Coordinates of C-alpha atoms and ligand atoms in Angstrom, one line a residue:
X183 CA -5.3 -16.8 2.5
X184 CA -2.9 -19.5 4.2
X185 CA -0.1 -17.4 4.0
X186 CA 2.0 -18.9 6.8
X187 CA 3.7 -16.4 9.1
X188 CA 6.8 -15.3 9.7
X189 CA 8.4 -17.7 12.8
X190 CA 10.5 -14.9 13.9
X191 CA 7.6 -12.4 14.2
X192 CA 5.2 -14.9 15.9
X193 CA 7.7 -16.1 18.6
X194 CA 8.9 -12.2 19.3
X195 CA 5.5 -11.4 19.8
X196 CA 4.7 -14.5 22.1
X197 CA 7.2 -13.3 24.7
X198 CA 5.9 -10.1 24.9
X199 CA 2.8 -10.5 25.4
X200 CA 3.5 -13.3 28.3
X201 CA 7.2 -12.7 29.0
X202 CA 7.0 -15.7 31.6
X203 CA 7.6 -17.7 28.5
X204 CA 11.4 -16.0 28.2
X205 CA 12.9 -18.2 30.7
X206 CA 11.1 -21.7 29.9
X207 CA 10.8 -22.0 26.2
X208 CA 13.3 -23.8 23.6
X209 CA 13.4 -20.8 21.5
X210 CA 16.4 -19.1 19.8
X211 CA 18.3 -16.6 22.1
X212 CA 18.1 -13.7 19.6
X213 CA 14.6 -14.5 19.6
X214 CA 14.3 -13.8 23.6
X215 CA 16.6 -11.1 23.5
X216 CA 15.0 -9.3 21.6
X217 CA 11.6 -9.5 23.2
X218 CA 13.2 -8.7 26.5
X219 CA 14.7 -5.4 24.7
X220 CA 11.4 -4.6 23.6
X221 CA 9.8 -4.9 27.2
X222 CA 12.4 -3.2 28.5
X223 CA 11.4 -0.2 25.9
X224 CA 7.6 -0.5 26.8
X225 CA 6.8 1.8 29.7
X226 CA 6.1 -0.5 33.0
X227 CA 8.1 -3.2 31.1
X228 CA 4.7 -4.6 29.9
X229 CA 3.2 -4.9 26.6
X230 CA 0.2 -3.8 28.2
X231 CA 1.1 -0.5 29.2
X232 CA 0.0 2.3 27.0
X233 CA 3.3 3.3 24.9
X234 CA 4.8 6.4 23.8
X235 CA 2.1 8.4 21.6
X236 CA 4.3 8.2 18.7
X237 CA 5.7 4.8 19.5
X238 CA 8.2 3.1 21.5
X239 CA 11.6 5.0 21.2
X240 CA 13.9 2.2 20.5
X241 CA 11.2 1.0 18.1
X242 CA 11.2 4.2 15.9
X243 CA 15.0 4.6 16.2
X244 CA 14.9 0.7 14.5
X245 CA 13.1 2.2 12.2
X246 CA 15.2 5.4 11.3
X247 CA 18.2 2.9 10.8
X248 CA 16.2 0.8 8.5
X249 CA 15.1 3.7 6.3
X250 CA 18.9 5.0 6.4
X251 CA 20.1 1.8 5.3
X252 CA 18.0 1.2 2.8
X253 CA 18.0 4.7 1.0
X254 CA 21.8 6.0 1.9
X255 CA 20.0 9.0 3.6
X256 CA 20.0 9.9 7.6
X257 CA 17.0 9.5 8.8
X258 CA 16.1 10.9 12.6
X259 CA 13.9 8.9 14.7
X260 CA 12.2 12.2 16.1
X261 CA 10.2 12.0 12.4
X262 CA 9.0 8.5 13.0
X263 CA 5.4 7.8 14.1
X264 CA 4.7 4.1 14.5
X265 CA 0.7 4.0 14.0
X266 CA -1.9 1.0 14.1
X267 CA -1.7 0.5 10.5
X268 CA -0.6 2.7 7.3
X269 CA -3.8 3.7 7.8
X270 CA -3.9 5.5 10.7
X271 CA -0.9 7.4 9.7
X272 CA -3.1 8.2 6.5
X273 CA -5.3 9.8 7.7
X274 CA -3.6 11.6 10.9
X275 CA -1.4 13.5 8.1
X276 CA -4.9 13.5 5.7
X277 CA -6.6 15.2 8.2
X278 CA -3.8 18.5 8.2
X279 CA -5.4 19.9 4.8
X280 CA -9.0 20.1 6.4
X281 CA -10.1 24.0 7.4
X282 CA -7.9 26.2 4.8
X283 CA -9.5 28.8 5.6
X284 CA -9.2 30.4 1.7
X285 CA -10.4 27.7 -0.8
X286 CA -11.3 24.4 -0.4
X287 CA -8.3 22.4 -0.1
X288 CA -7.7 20.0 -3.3
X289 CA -6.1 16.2 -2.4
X290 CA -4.4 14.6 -6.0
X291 CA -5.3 10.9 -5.6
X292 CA -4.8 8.2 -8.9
X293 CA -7.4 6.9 -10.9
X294 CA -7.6 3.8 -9.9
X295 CA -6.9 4.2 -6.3
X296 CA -6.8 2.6 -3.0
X297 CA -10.2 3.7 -1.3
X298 CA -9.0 4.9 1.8
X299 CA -8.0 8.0 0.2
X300 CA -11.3 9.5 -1.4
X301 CA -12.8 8.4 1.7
X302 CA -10.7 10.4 4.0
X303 CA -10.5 13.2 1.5
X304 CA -14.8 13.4 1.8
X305 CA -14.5 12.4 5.6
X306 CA -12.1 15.6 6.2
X307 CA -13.8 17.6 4.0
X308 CA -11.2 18.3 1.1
X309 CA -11.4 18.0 -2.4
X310 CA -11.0 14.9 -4.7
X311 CA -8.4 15.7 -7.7
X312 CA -8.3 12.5 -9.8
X313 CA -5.2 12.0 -12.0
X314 CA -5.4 9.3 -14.5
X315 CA -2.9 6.0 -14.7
X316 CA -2.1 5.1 -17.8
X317 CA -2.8 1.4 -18.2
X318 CA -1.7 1.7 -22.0
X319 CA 2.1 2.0 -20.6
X320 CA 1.9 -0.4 -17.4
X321 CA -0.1 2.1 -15.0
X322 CA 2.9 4.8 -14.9
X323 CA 2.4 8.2 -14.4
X324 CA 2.3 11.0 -17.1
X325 CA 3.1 14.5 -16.5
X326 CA 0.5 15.8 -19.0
X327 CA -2.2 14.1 -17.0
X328 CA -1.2 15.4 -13.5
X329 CA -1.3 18.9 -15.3
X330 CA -4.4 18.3 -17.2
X331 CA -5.7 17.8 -13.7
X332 CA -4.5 20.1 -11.7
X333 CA -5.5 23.1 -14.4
X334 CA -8.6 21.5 -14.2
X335 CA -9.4 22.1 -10.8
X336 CA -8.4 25.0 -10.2
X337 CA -11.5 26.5 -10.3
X338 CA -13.0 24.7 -7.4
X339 CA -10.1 24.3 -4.9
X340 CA -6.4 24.8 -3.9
X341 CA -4.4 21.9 -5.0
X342 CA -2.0 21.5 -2.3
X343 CA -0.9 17.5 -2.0
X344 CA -0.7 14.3 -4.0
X345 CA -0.8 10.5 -3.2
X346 CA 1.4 8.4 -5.1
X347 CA 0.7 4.5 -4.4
X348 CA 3.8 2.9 -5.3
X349 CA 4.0 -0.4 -5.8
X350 CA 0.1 0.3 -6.7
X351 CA -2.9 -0.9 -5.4
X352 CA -5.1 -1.9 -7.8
X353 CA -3.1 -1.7 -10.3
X354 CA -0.2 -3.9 -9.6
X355 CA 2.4 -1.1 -10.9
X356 CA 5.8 -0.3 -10.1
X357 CA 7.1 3.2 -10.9
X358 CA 10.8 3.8 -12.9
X359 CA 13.5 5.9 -10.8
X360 CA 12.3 8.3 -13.6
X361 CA 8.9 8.1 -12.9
X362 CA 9.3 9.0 -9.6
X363 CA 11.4 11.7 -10.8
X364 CA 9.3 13.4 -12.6
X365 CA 6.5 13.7 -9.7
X366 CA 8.7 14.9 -7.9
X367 CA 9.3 17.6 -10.3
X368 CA 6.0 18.3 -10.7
X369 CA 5.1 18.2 -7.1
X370 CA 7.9 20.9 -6.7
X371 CA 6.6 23.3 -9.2
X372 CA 3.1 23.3 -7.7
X373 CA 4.3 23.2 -4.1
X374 CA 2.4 20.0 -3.2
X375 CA 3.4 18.1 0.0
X376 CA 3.8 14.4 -1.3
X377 CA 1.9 11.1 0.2
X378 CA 4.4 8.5 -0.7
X379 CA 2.3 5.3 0.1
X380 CA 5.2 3.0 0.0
X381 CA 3.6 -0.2 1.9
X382 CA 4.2 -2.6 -0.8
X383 CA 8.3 -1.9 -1.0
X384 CA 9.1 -5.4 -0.6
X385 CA 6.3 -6.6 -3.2
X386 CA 8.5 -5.8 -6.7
X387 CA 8.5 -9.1 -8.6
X388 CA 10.4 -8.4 -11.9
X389 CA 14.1 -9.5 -11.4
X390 CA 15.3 -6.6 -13.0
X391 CA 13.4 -4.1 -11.3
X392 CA 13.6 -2.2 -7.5
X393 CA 11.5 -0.3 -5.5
X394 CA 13.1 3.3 -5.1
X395 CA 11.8 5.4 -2.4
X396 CA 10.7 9.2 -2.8
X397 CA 12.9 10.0 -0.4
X398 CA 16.1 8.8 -1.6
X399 CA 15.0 10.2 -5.1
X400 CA 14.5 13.5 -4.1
X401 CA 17.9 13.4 -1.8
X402 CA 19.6 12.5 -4.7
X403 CA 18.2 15.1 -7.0
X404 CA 19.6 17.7 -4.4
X405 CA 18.1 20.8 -3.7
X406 CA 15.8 22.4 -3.8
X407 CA 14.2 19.0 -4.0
X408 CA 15.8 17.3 -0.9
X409 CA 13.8 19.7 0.9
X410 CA 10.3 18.8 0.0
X411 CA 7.5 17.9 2.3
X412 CA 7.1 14.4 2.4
X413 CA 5.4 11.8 4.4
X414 CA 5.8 8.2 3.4
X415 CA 4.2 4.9 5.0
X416 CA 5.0 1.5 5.5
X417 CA 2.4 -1.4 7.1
X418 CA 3.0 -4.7 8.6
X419 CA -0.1 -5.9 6.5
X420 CA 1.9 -6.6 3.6
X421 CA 5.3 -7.5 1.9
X422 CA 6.0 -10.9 3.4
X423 CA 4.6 -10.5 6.5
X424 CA 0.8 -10.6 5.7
X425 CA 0.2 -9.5 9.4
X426 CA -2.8 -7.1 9.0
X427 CA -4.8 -7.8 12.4
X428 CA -2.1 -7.0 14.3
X429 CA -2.2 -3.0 12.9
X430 CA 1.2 -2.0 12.7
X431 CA 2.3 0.6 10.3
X432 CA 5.1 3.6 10.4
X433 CA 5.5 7.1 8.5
X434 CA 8.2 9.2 8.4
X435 CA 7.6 12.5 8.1
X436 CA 10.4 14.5 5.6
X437 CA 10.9 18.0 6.4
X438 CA 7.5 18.8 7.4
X439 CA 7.5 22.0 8.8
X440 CA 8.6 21.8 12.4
X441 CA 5.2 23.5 13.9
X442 CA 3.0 21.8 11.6
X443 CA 4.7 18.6 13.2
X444 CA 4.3 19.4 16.7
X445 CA 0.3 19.9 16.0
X446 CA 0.1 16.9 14.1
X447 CA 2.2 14.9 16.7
X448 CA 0.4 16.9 19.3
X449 CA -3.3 15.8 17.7
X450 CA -1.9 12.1 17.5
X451 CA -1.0 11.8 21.2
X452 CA -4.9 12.7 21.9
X453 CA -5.1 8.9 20.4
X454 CA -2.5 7.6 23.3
X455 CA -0.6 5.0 21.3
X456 CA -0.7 2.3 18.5
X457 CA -0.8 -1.2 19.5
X458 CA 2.4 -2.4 21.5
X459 CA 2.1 -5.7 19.8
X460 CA 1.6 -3.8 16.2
X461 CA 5.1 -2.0 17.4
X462 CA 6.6 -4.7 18.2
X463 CA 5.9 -6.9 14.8
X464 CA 7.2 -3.6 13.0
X465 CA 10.5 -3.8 15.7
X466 CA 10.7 -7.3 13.5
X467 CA 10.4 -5.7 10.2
X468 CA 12.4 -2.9 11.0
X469 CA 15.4 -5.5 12.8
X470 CA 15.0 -8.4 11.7
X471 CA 17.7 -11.1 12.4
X472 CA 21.3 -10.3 11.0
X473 CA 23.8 -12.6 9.3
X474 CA 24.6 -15.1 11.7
X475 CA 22.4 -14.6 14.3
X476 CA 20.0 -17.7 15.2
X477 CA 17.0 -17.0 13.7
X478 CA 18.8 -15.3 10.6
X479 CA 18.6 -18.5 8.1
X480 CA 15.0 -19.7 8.8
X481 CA 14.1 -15.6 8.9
X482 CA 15.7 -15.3 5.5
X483 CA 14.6 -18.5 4.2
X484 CA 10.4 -18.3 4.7
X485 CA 10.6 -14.3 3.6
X486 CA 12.3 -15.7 0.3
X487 CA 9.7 -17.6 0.0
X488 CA 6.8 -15.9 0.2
X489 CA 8.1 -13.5 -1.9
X490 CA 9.1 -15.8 -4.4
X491 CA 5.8 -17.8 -4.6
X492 CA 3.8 -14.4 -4.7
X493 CA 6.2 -13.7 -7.6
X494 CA 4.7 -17.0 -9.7
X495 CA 1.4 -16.0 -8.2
X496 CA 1.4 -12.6 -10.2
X497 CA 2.9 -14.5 -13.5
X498 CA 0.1 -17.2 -12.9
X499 CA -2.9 -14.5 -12.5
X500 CA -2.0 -12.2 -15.3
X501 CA -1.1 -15.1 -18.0
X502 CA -4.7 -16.7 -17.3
X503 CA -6.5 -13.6 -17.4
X504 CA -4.6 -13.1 -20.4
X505 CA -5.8 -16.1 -22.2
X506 CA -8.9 -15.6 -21.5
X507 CA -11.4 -14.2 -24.5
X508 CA -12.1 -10.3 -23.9
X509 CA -9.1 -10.0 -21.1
X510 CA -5.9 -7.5 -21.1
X511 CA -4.1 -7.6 -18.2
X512 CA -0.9 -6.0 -17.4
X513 CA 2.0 -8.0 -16.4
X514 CA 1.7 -7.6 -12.2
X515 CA 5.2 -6.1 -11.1
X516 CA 4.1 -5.2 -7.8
X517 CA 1.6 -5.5 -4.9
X518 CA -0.7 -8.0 -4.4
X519 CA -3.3 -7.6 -7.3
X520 CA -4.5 -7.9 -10.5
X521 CA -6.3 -5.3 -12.3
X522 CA -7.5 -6.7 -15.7
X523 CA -9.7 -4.7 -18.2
X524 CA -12.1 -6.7 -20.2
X525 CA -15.0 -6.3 -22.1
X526 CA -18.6 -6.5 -21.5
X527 CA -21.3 -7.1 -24.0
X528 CA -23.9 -4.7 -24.7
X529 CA -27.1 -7.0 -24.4
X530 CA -25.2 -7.4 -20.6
X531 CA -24.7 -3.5 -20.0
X532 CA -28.7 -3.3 -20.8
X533 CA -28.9 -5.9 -18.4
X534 CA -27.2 -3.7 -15.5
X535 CA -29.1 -0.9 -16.3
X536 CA -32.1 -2.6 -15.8
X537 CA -31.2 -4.0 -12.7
X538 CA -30.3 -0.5 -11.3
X539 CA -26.4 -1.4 -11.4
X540 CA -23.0 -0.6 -13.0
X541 CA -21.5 -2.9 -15.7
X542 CA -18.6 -4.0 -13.8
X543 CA -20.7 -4.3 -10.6
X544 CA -23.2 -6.5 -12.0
X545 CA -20.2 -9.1 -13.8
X546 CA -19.0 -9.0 -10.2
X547 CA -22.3 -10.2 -8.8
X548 CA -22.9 -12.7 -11.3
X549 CA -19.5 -13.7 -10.6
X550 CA -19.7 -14.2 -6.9
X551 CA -23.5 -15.8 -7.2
X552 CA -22.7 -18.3 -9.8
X553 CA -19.1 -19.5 -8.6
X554 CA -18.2 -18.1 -5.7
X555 CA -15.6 -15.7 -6.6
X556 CA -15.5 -12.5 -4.9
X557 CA -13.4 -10.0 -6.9
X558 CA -14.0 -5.9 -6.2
X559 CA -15.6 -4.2 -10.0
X560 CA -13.2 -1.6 -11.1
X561 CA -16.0 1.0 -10.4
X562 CA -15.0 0.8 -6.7
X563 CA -11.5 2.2 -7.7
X564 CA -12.0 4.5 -10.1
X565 CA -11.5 4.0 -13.9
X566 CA -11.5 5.9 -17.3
X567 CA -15.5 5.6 -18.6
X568 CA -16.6 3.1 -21.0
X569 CA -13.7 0.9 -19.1
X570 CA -14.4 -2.2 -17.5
X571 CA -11.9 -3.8 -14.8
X572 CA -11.6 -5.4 -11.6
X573 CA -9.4 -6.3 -8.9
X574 CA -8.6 -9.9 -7.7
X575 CA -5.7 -10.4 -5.3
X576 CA -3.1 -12.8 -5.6
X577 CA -2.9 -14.1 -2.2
X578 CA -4.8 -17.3 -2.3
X579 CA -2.0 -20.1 -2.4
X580 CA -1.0 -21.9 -5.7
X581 CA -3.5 -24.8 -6.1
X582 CA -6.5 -22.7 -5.0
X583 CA -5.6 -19.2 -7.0
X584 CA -5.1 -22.0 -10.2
X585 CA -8.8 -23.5 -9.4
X586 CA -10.0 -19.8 -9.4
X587 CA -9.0 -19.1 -12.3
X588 CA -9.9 -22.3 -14.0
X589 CA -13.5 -21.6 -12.6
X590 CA -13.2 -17.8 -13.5
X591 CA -12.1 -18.6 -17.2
X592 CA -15.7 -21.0 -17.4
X593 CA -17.5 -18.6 -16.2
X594 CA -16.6 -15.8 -19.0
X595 CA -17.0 -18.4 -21.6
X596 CA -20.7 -18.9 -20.3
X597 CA -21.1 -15.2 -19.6
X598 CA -20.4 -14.3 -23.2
X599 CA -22.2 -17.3 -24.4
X600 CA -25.2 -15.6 -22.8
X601 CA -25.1 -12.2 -23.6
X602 CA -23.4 -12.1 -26.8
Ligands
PLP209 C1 -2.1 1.2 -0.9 C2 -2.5 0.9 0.5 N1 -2.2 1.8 1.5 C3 -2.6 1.5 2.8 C4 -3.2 0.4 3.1 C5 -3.6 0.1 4.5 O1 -2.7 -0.7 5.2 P1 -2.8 -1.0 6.8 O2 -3.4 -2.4 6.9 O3 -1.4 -0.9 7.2 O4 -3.7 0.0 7.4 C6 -3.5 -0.6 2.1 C7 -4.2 -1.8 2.5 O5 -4.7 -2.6 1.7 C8 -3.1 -0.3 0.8 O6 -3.4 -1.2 -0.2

């Protein structure tokens, strides 16, 4: 998507992986420290030694301090995993609700959601339990949904965790400290261990809001809520480092019950370890250069602005599908995506059903065949019926994401032209 990367990142991760450079290349000294304290972590002081199964030690203790100073909250490295990707991580802590040996075990997941979920809930075994989002108030959460849901399958499983995407993916959502609150609440008085899927922290656009983390939330409602299960992830795919070949990714795992963690940690070392160099672009993330270090005003300088052009990027995406006839798109506050809902003509729904498809899929197709556009139908997320959406991202850089949508609006002028 021409994203350029991070300089700091790509020069630590240069040294690593052929430390010879350390002594011969005109790079900043905190830059070469830091790649020598990262060798120095890996076992056999080479990034191609297999790690620690959790990660590198130093690594995950960067970590803990980051997560500390960023909530206000201790956090101990021993309940850090670094993993190749949130994914990973997903699904190692996914996989702990397969074989209740009583009832089927039920997963909560929002409607729309991030794929990776139902597919590891049908991969494990377990039980989708869809929650609704309600677009009509930004994609936030309502408690009479989550308990319409959870009454509702009761019958067919034992409800016993829910994912939260926040900032959301599709939806481009960022939950109130409120919000998150009330989850929380809820969460608590069903005894559900939390996913907080947190790897869009550092994609919240609006000036006046801030990604708040479950954690510090339920610290600061105090018990019995500080003591809640919780496992939240963070990725190196996304905020402003974009780096999502590498697979890096962390969770840290909030008072999971301490055998439940040695299995889990136990089942994960089975895996050896993440990827040294996906550790060591989340030692970046998790360190990066402070105040008046060398790299610290170029470090600051290219994060502000990828943030700040994805910020006009989101404007730009939901004020054009906005304009266009048939479009309502919520304002994007977070993530990378757009989610609008629009309409779709009936002579064009008898159209999909004749060719064997879904609405949304079809517009999608037509889309892609006729200009080139490639955006996922809202079907592949989830949606309420007799909805129509789909999800474009706002990655592509300014001048392309504008001819998109230039070329998007022509096409659903022509596209209602034909069917209506
Ligand atoms: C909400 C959400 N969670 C997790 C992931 C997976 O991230 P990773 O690349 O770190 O595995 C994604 C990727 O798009 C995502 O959108």
């Amino acid at each position: 998507m021409g994203q350029t990367p991070i300089t700091f990142i790509r020069q630590v991760l240069a040294l690593v992986i052929y430390p010879d450079l350390i002594s011969c290349i005109n790079v900043p000294d905190d830059v070469k420290k830091r790649a020598q304290d990262i060798l120095n972590a890996c076992g056999g002081k080479s990034a191609g030694a297999y790690t620690g199964s959790h990660g590198i030690d130093m690594i995950r203790k960067n970590v803990a301090n980051y997560i500390k100073n960023r909530d206000g909250y201790d956090s101990d490295f021993n309940n850090i995993c670094l993993s190749g990707g949130a994914s990973a991580a997903i699904k190692y802590v996914m996989e702990l609700f397969c074989n209740n040996p009583c009832k089927k075990s039920g997963v909560m997941i929002p409607i729309p959601q991030y794929p990776l979920y139902s597919a590891s809930i049908a991969q494990f075994g377990l039980e989708p339990v869809g929650y609704y989002l309600d677009e009509d108030n930004n994609w936030a959460l309502d408690v009479s949904e989550l308990q319409r849901a959870i009454k509702e399958a009761e019958s067919r499983c034992q409800v016993r965790a829910i994912v939260v995407i926040n900032p959301g993916n599709p939806t481009g959502s960022v939950l109130s400290p409120d919000n998150v609150k009330t989850i929380i609440k809820f969460a608590k008085e069903h005894n559900l261990f939390i996913f907080a899927d947190e790897v869009y922290q550092d994609n919240v656009y609006p000036s006046d809001m801030k990604f708040v983390s479950f954690k510090k939330v339920m610290m600061e409602m105090g018990s019995p809520f500080s003591e809640m299960e919780v496992a939240s992830f963070m990725s190196l795919s996304k905020g402003y480092m974009g780096e999502c070949g590498l697979r890096g990714g962390w969770m840290e795992l909030v008072n999971m019950d301490k055998d439940v963690q040695a299995h889990l940690f136990k089942a994960i070392s089975s895996n050896l370890c993440p990827t040294s160099l996906g550790q060591a672009g989340m030692d970046c993330v998790a360190k990066p250069p402070a105040p008046g270090e060398p790299s610290h005003e170029r470090w600051l300088g290219e994060k502000s602005a990828v943030l700040a052009s994805l910020k006009s990027r989101a404007k730009l995406a939901a004020d054009a599908f906005n304009a266009m006839p048939g479009f309502k798109c919520n304002e994007v506050r977070g993530a990378m995506y757009a989610f609008p809902r629009f309409e779709i003509p009936k002579k064009a729904i008898e159209e999909a059903k004749k060719q064997n498809k879904a609405a949304d899929v079809f517009y999608a197709f037509k889309l892609l065949e006729e200009t080139g556009i490639c955006v996922v139908a809202g079907s592949g997320f989830g949606q309420k019926p007799g909805t129509y959406h789909f999800r474009t991202t706002i990655l592509p850089q300014p001048k392309l994401l504008k001819e998109m949508l230039d070329i998007f609006k022509n096409f659903q002028e022509k596209f209602l032209k034909e069917f209506s």
